[in-house]
């Protein structure tokens, strides 16, 4: 305890010198912690946008001669030799243990207008009836789609709250209004809550989202009624196994094996793992680069501690003459170096905490940039422990020098 008091007294008696010495540690800790917070925030935002789809496995066609991933190279699915998935093939996949449901979608991007008002780049999503069972969109006003809507090919549409407020001012005013999508008119039957509203992960700002039956979207835009086909599973951990079983069964049902093709799968769980890993590596690399300033700060601490040993040579000699052991002298200077870096680390952590709060407020003010920027407990503790380690690492040389001083020669030092 006495050594801690000595350390604090020494630092306080040279306040300006101590602060300048700590500056490198302060800047280094603040930079590393802010970068880690930003990296973790970006990772959390991206993963959260995909995690809700981890239970969904996409099925797509891949010709035998194609060694490329059909998901990444759409030609394998939409090419001239591709086999279009038929919705009637999919119910049999429910026989596979672990498959809860299936759904098909198609999509487009177009302008939705009402009178002289219009919303551009609206994300149009078409789905079959089971799509809405799986996604379970929260209906804020009106109703969702029914079985008879598919049987009658009804020209109806649901819009999200962003689109409703943009075209009509509020959600309830949008109900039963006629909007123009492409070249056709559609009746708004409901307003839904879009879970992805306000996100802009890829830097693309959407004008809103609208839901249609896949049959109506296909009729309007000339796309297949089944653009993409999915199965919805119970356990994400079984995604690979269930996906393989579903692909094999679909290959058998469709008869594509006879012409050398097959169906294969893509699931979000693997993508989420890859994203998590890549963000972790990226954050670590950038944080390590910023951490160079900590090493520079550590060198500054070592330099000032060597100066301190020289200035306090007579004090060290006197303590040794009074019976202080080499270990006690070594311990005293090590603790002083460690206290110096830990105080710097604490100040840097406080600055980083303030900066992350400011950044989170700035991001929150812009819905397209909104993401969490928080200093996690493990990062904070890690910063303090690393600060202490820097103090020990760069304090060992000055402390060792002080402990080896000859007391007689030290007392003669002027």
Coordinates of C-alpha atoms in Angstrom, one line a residue:
X1 CA 0.0 0.0 0.0
X2 CA 2.9 2.3 0.8
X3 CA 4.2 1.9 -2.8
X4 CA 0.9 3.0 -4.2
X5 CA 1.0 6.2 -2.0
X6 CA 4.5 6.9 -3.2
X7 CA 3.4 6.5 -6.8
X8 CA 0.5 8.8 -6.5
X9 CA 2.6 11.4 -4.6
X10 CA 5.3 11.3 -7.3
X11 CA 2.7 11.7 -10.1
X12 CA 0.9 14.5 -8.3
X13 CA 4.1 16.4 -7.6
X14 CA 4.9 16.5 -11.4
X15 CA 1.4 17.0 -12.7
X16 CA 2.3 18.6 -16.1
X17 CA 5.1 16.1 -16.8
X18 CA 2.9 13.2 -15.8
X19 CA 0.0 14.4 -18.0
X20 CA 2.2 14.8 -21.0
X21 CA 3.6 11.3 -20.4
X22 CA 0.1 9.9 -20.2
X23 CA -1.0 11.6 -23.4
X24 CA 0.1 8.8 -25.6
X25 CA -1.7 6.3 -23.5
X26 CA -4.9 8.5 -23.4
X27 CA -5.0 8.9 -27.1
X28 CA -4.2 5.2 -27.8
X29 CA -6.9 3.9 -25.4
X30 CA -9.5 6.3 -26.7
X31 CA -8.7 5.5 -30.3
X32 CA -8.8 1.7 -29.8
X33 CA -12.0 1.7 -27.7
X34 CA -13.9 4.0 -30.2
X35 CA -12.8 1.8 -33.1
X36 CA -13.8 -1.3 -31.3
X37 CA -17.2 0.2 -30.4
X38 CA -17.8 1.3 -34.1
X39 CA -16.7 -2.1 -35.4
X40 CA -19.0 -3.9 -32.9
X41 CA -21.9 -1.6 -33.7
X42 CA -21.5 -2.2 -37.5
X43 CA -21.3 -5.9 -36.9
X44 CA -24.4 -5.9 -34.7
X45 CA -26.4 -3.9 -37.2
X46 CA -25.5 -6.1 -40.2
X47 CA -26.0 -9.3 -38.3
X48 CA -29.3 -8.2 -36.9
X49 CA -30.5 -7.5 -40.4
X50 CA -29.7 -11.1 -41.5
X51 CA -30.4 -13.0 -38.2
X52 CA -34.2 -12.9 -38.6
X53 CA -33.7 -14.8 -41.8
X54 CA -31.4 -17.5 -40.4
X55 CA -34.3 -20.0 -40.3
X56 CA -34.9 -19.5 -44.0
X57 CA -33.0 -21.7 -46.6
X58 CA -33.1 -20.7 -50.2
X59 CA -33.4 -23.5 -52.9
X60 CA -32.1 -22.9 -56.4
X61 CA -31.2 -24.8 -59.5
X62 CA -27.6 -25.5 -60.5
X63 CA -26.7 -27.2 -63.8
X64 CA -24.2 -30.1 -63.5
X65 CA -21.5 -28.3 -65.6
X66 CA -21.7 -25.2 -63.4
X67 CA -19.1 -25.3 -60.6
X68 CA -20.0 -21.8 -59.5
X69 CA -22.4 -20.9 -56.7
X70 CA -25.7 -20.3 -58.2
X71 CA -26.7 -17.8 -55.5
X72 CA -23.7 -15.6 -56.3
X73 CA -24.0 -16.2 -60.1
X74 CA -27.8 -15.9 -60.9
X75 CA -27.3 -17.2 -64.4
X76 CA -27.1 -20.7 -62.9
X77 CA -30.7 -20.1 -61.7
X78 CA -32.2 -17.9 -64.5
X79 CA -30.2 -19.1 -67.5
X80 CA -31.8 -20.7 -70.6
X81 CA -31.1 -24.2 -69.3
X82 CA -32.4 -23.4 -65.8
X83 CA -35.3 -25.3 -64.3
X84 CA -37.9 -23.0 -62.7
X85 CA -39.0 -24.2 -59.3
X86 CA -42.7 -24.9 -59.2
X87 CA -44.7 -24.1 -56.1
X88 CA -46.5 -27.4 -56.2
X89 CA -43.2 -29.2 -55.6
X90 CA -42.6 -27.5 -52.3
X91 CA -45.4 -28.9 -49.9
X92 CA -43.7 -32.4 -50.1
X93 CA -40.7 -30.8 -48.4
X94 CA -42.8 -30.4 -45.2
X95 CA -42.3 -34.2 -44.7
X96 CA -38.7 -33.5 -43.8
X97 CA -38.1 -33.5 -40.1
X98 CA -37.3 -29.9 -39.0
X99 CA -39.0 -28.1 -41.9
X100 CA -41.8 -25.9 -40.5
X101 CA -43.0 -24.2 -43.7
X102 CA -42.1 -23.1 -47.2
X103 CA -42.7 -19.9 -49.2
X104 CA -42.0 -18.4 -52.6
X105 CA -41.3 -14.7 -53.5
X106 CA -40.6 -12.5 -56.5
X107 CA -39.8 -8.8 -56.5
X108 CA -39.3 -5.6 -58.4
X109 CA -38.4 -2.0 -57.8
X110 CA -40.7 0.8 -59.2
X111 CA -42.4 4.1 -58.5
X112 CA -45.7 4.1 -56.5
X113 CA -47.8 7.2 -57.2
X114 CA -51.0 8.8 -55.9
X115 CA -52.3 11.9 -57.6
X116 CA -49.4 14.3 -57.9
X117 CA -47.4 12.5 -55.2
X118 CA -45.0 9.7 -55.8
X119 CA -42.4 7.6 -54.1
X120 CA -39.5 6.4 -56.2
X121 CA -37.4 3.2 -55.7
X122 CA -40.1 1.4 -53.8
X123 CA -39.2 -2.2 -52.9
X124 CA -42.0 -4.3 -54.2
X125 CA -42.2 -7.8 -52.7
X126 CA -44.5 -10.5 -54.0
X127 CA -45.2 -13.5 -51.9
X128 CA -47.5 -16.6 -51.9
X129 CA -49.9 -17.1 -49.0
X130 CA -47.4 -19.1 -46.8
X131 CA -44.9 -16.2 -47.2
X132 CA -47.1 -14.0 -45.1
X133 CA -47.5 -16.9 -42.5
X134 CA -43.7 -17.1 -42.1
X135 CA -42.9 -13.4 -42.1
X136 CA -45.9 -12.5 -39.9
X137 CA -45.8 -8.8 -40.7
X138 CA -47.4 -6.6 -38.1
X139 CA -50.5 -5.1 -39.7
X140 CA -50.9 -1.5 -38.4
X141 CA -54.1 -0.8 -40.3
X142 CA -56.5 -2.7 -42.6
X143 CA -55.8 -6.4 -43.3
X144 CA -53.3 -8.8 -44.8
X145 CA -53.8 -11.1 -47.8
X146 CA -56.3 -14.0 -47.9
X147 CA -56.6 -17.2 -49.9
X148 CA -59.3 -15.7 -52.1
X149 CA -57.1 -12.8 -53.1
X150 CA -54.9 -15.3 -55.0
X151 CA -57.8 -17.1 -56.5
X152 CA -59.4 -13.9 -57.9
X153 CA -56.0 -12.3 -59.0
X154 CA -57.2 -9.2 -57.0
X155 CA -55.3 -6.0 -57.8
X156 CA -54.5 -5.2 -54.2
X157 CA -51.5 -4.0 -52.3
X158 CA -50.1 -3.4 -48.8
X159 CA -47.8 -0.5 -48.1
X160 CA -45.4 0.1 -45.2
X161 CA -45.8 3.0 -42.8
X162 CA -43.1 5.1 -44.6
X163 CA -44.9 4.9 -47.9
X164 CA -48.3 5.5 -46.4
X165 CA -47.2 8.6 -44.6
X166 CA -45.3 9.9 -47.6
X167 CA -48.3 9.6 -50.0
X168 CA -51.2 10.1 -47.6
X169 CA -49.9 11.8 -44.5
X170 CA -51.0 9.1 -42.1
X171 CA -51.7 5.3 -42.2
X172 CA -55.5 5.3 -41.9
X173 CA -55.9 7.8 -44.8
X174 CA -54.1 5.3 -47.0
X175 CA -56.7 2.5 -46.6
X176 CA -59.0 1.9 -49.6
X177 CA -57.1 4.4 -51.8
X178 CA -56.0 3.6 -55.4
X179 CA -52.3 3.9 -56.2
X180 CA -50.5 3.4 -59.5
X181 CA -47.7 0.9 -59.6
X182 CA -46.0 0.5 -63.0
X183 CA -48.9 0.7 -65.5
X184 CA -51.6 -0.7 -63.2
X185 CA -53.8 0.5 -60.4
X186 CA -53.9 -1.2 -57.0
X187 CA -56.2 -0.9 -54.0
X188 CA -54.5 -0.5 -50.7
X189 CA -55.9 -3.0 -48.2
X190 CA -53.5 -2.6 -45.4
X191 CA -50.5 -0.8 -43.9
X192 CA -47.7 -3.0 -42.3
X193 CA -44.7 -2.4 -40.2
X194 CA -41.5 -2.9 -42.1
X195 CA -38.9 -4.4 -39.8
X196 CA -36.2 -3.1 -42.1
X197 CA -37.5 0.5 -42.3
X198 CA -34.8 3.1 -41.7
X199 CA -31.9 0.8 -42.4
X200 CA -29.4 1.6 -45.1
X201 CA -26.7 -1.1 -44.8
X202 CA -25.6 -1.0 -48.4
X203 CA -25.8 2.8 -48.7
X204 CA -29.0 2.6 -50.8
X205 CA -32.0 4.6 -49.6
X206 CA -35.4 3.0 -50.3
X207 CA -38.5 4.9 -51.0
X208 CA -40.4 2.4 -48.8
X209 CA -41.8 -1.1 -49.2
X210 CA -45.0 -2.6 -50.6
X211 CA -46.4 -6.2 -50.5
X212 CA -48.3 -7.8 -53.3
X213 CA -49.4 -11.3 -54.2
X214 CA -46.7 -13.0 -56.3
X215 CA -49.2 -13.7 -59.0
X216 CA -50.1 -10.1 -59.4
X217 CA -46.5 -8.9 -59.3
X218 CA -45.6 -11.5 -62.0
X219 CA -48.5 -10.3 -64.2
X220 CA -47.4 -6.7 -63.9
X221 CA -43.7 -7.0 -64.3
X222 CA -43.4 -10.1 -66.4
X223 CA -41.3 -12.0 -63.8
X224 CA -41.8 -15.7 -62.9
X225 CA -44.3 -16.3 -60.1
X226 CA -41.6 -18.1 -58.3
X227 CA -38.5 -15.9 -58.3
X228 CA -37.1 -17.5 -55.2
X229 CA -38.1 -20.5 -53.1
X230 CA -37.4 -21.1 -49.4
X231 CA -38.1 -23.5 -46.6
X232 CA -38.5 -22.3 -43.1
X233 CA -36.8 -24.5 -40.5
X234 CA -37.1 -24.9 -36.7
X235 CA -33.5 -25.2 -35.6
X236 CA -30.8 -23.0 -37.2
X237 CA -28.1 -25.4 -36.0
X238 CA -29.6 -28.1 -38.4
X239 CA -29.7 -25.7 -41.4
X240 CA -27.0 -27.5 -43.4
X241 CA -28.3 -31.0 -42.8
X242 CA -32.0 -30.0 -43.5
X243 CA -31.0 -28.0 -46.5
X244 CA -29.2 -31.0 -48.1
X245 CA -32.2 -33.2 -47.5
X246 CA -34.5 -30.6 -49.0
X247 CA -32.3 -30.1 -52.1
X248 CA -32.0 -33.8 -52.7
X249 CA -35.8 -34.3 -52.4
X250 CA -36.5 -31.4 -54.7
X251 CA -34.0 -32.7 -57.3
X252 CA -35.8 -36.1 -57.2
X253 CA -39.3 -34.5 -57.5
X254 CA -38.4 -32.2 -60.3
X255 CA -36.6 -34.8 -62.4
X256 CA -33.7 -32.4 -63.2
X257 CA -31.1 -35.2 -62.4
X258 CA -32.1 -36.8 -65.8
X259 CA -30.6 -33.8 -67.6
X260 CA -27.6 -33.5 -65.3
X261 CA -28.8 -30.7 -63.1
X262 CA -29.6 -30.5 -59.4
X263 CA -31.0 -28.2 -56.7
X264 CA -28.9 -26.8 -54.0
X265 CA -29.3 -24.4 -51.1
X266 CA -28.1 -21.2 -49.5
X267 CA -28.8 -20.4 -45.8
X268 CA -28.3 -17.2 -43.9
X269 CA -26.8 -18.9 -40.8
X270 CA -23.5 -19.6 -42.7
X271 CA -23.5 -16.0 -44.0
X272 CA -24.0 -14.6 -40.5
X273 CA -21.0 -16.7 -39.2
X274 CA -18.8 -15.4 -42.0
X275 CA -19.9 -11.8 -41.4
X276 CA -19.2 -12.2 -37.7
X277 CA -15.7 -13.6 -38.4
X278 CA -14.8 -11.0 -41.0
X279 CA -15.9 -8.0 -38.9
X280 CA -14.0 -9.5 -36.0
X281 CA -10.8 -9.7 -38.1
X282 CA -11.3 -6.2 -39.6
X283 CA -11.9 -4.6 -36.2
X284 CA -8.9 -6.3 -34.7
X285 CA -6.6 -5.2 -37.5
X286 CA -7.8 -1.6 -37.4
X287 CA -7.7 -1.6 -33.6
X288 CA -4.1 -2.9 -33.7
X289 CA -3.0 -0.1 -36.0
X290 CA -4.6 2.4 -33.6
X291 CA -2.9 0.6 -30.8
X292 CA 0.6 1.6 -32.1
X293 CA 0.0 4.9 -30.2
X294 CA -0.1 2.9 -27.0
X295 CA 3.4 1.5 -27.7
X296 CA 4.6 5.1 -28.4
X297 CA 3.0 6.1 -25.1
X298 CA 4.7 3.2 -23.4
X299 CA 8.1 4.4 -24.7
X300 CA 7.3 7.8 -23.3
X301 CA 6.5 6.2 -19.9
X302 CA 9.8 4.3 -19.9
X303 CA 11.7 7.5 -20.8
X304 CA 10.2 9.6 -18.0
X305 CA 10.7 6.8 -15.5
X306 CA 14.4 6.6 -16.4
X307 CA 14.6 10.4 -15.8
X308 CA 12.7 9.8 -12.5
X309 CA 15.3 7.2 -11.4
X310 CA 18.1 9.6 -12.1
X311 CA 16.5 12.4 -10.3
X312 CA 15.7 10.2 -7.2
X313 CA 19.1 8.5 -7.0
X314 CA 19.9 9.8 -3.5
X315 CA 16.4 8.9 -2.3
X316 CA 16.9 5.3 -3.6
X317 CA 20.3 5.1 -1.9
X318 CA 18.8 6.4 1.4
X319 CA 16.0 3.8 1.3
X320 CA 18.5 1.0 0.6
X321 CA 20.7 2.2 3.4
X322 CA 17.7 2.1 5.8
X323 CA 17.0 -1.5 4.8
X324 CA 14.8 -1.5 1.7
X325 CA 15.4 -4.6 -0.4
X326 CA 16.0 -4.7 -4.1
X327 CA 12.5 -6.2 -4.6
X328 CA 10.9 -3.3 -2.7
X329 CA 12.6 -0.7 -4.9
X330 CA 11.7 -2.7 -8.0
X331 CA 8.1 -3.0 -6.9
X332 CA 7.9 0.7 -6.1
X333 CA 8.9 1.9 -9.6
X334 CA 6.9 -0.8 -11.3
X335 CA 3.8 0.3 -9.4
X336 CA 4.5 3.9 -10.3
X337 CA 4.8 3.1 -14.0
X338 CA 1.6 1.0 -13.8
X339 CA -0.4 3.7 -12.0
X340 CA 0.7 6.3 -14.6
X341 CA -0.5 4.1 -17.5
X342 CA -3.7 3.1 -15.7
X343 CA -4.7 6.7 -14.9
X344 CA -4.0 7.4 -18.6
X345 CA -6.1 4.4 -19.6
X346 CA -9.0 5.5 -17.4
X347 CA -8.9 9.0 -18.8
X348 CA -8.8 7.6 -22.4
X349 CA -11.7 5.2 -21.6
X350 CA -13.7 8.2 -20.3
X351 CA -13.0 10.2 -23.4
X352 CA -13.9 7.1 -25.6
X353 CA -17.2 6.7 -23.7
X354 CA -18.1 10.4 -24.3
X355 CA -17.1 10.1 -28.0
X356 CA -19.3 7.0 -28.5
X357 CA -22.3 8.8 -27.0
X358 CA -21.8 11.7 -29.3
X359 CA -21.4 9.4 -32.4
X360 CA -24.5 7.4 -31.4
X361 CA -26.4 10.7 -31.2
X362 CA -25.2 11.8 -34.6
X363 CA -26.1 8.4 -36.2
X364 CA -29.5 8.4 -34.5
X365 CA -30.3 11.8 -36.0
X366 CA -29.9 10.3 -39.4
X367 CA -32.2 7.2 -39.8
X368 CA -30.1 6.0 -42.7
X369 CA -27.0 5.8 -40.5
X370 CA -28.5 4.7 -37.2
X371 CA -26.5 2.0 -35.5
X372 CA -25.5 1.2 -31.9
X373 CA -22.1 2.6 -30.8
X374 CA -21.5 1.4 -27.2
X375 CA -18.4 0.6 -25.1
X376 CA -18.9 -3.0 -24.0
X377 CA -17.8 -4.2 -20.5
X378 CA -15.2 -6.5 -22.0
X379 CA -13.6 -3.8 -24.1
X380 CA -13.5 -1.4 -21.1
X381 CA -11.9 -4.0 -18.9
X382 CA -9.5 -5.0 -21.7
X383 CA -8.4 -1.4 -22.1
X384 CA -7.6 -1.0 -18.4
X385 CA -5.8 -4.3 -18.2
X386 CA -3.7 -3.6 -21.3
X387 CA -2.9 -0.1 -19.9
X388 CA -1.6 -1.8 -16.8
X389 CA 0.4 -4.3 -18.9
X390 CA 2.0 -1.4 -20.9
X391 CA 3.0 0.1 -17.5
X392 CA 4.7 -3.1 -16.4
X393 CA 6.3 -3.8 -19.8
X394 CA 7.9 -0.4 -20.2
X395 CA 8.4 0.2 -16.5
X396 CA 10.5 -3.0 -15.9
X397 CA 13.8 -1.4 -17.3
X398 CA 13.7 1.7 -15.2
X399 CA 12.6 -0.3 -12.1
X400 CA 15.4 -2.8 -12.6
X401 CA 17.9 0.0 -13.0
X402 CA 16.7 1.6 -9.7
X403 CA 16.8 -1.7 -7.8
X404 CA 20.4 -2.4 -8.9
X405 CA 21.8 1.0 -7.7
X406 CA 24.6 0.7 -5.1
X407 CA 23.4 2.5 -2.0
X408 CA 26.9 4.1 -1.2
X409 CA 27.3 5.4 -4.8
X410 CA 23.7 6.6 -4.8
X411 CA 24.1 8.6 -1.6
X412 CA 27.2 10.3 -3.1
X413 CA 25.2 11.3 -6.2
X414 CA 24.7 15.1 -6.6

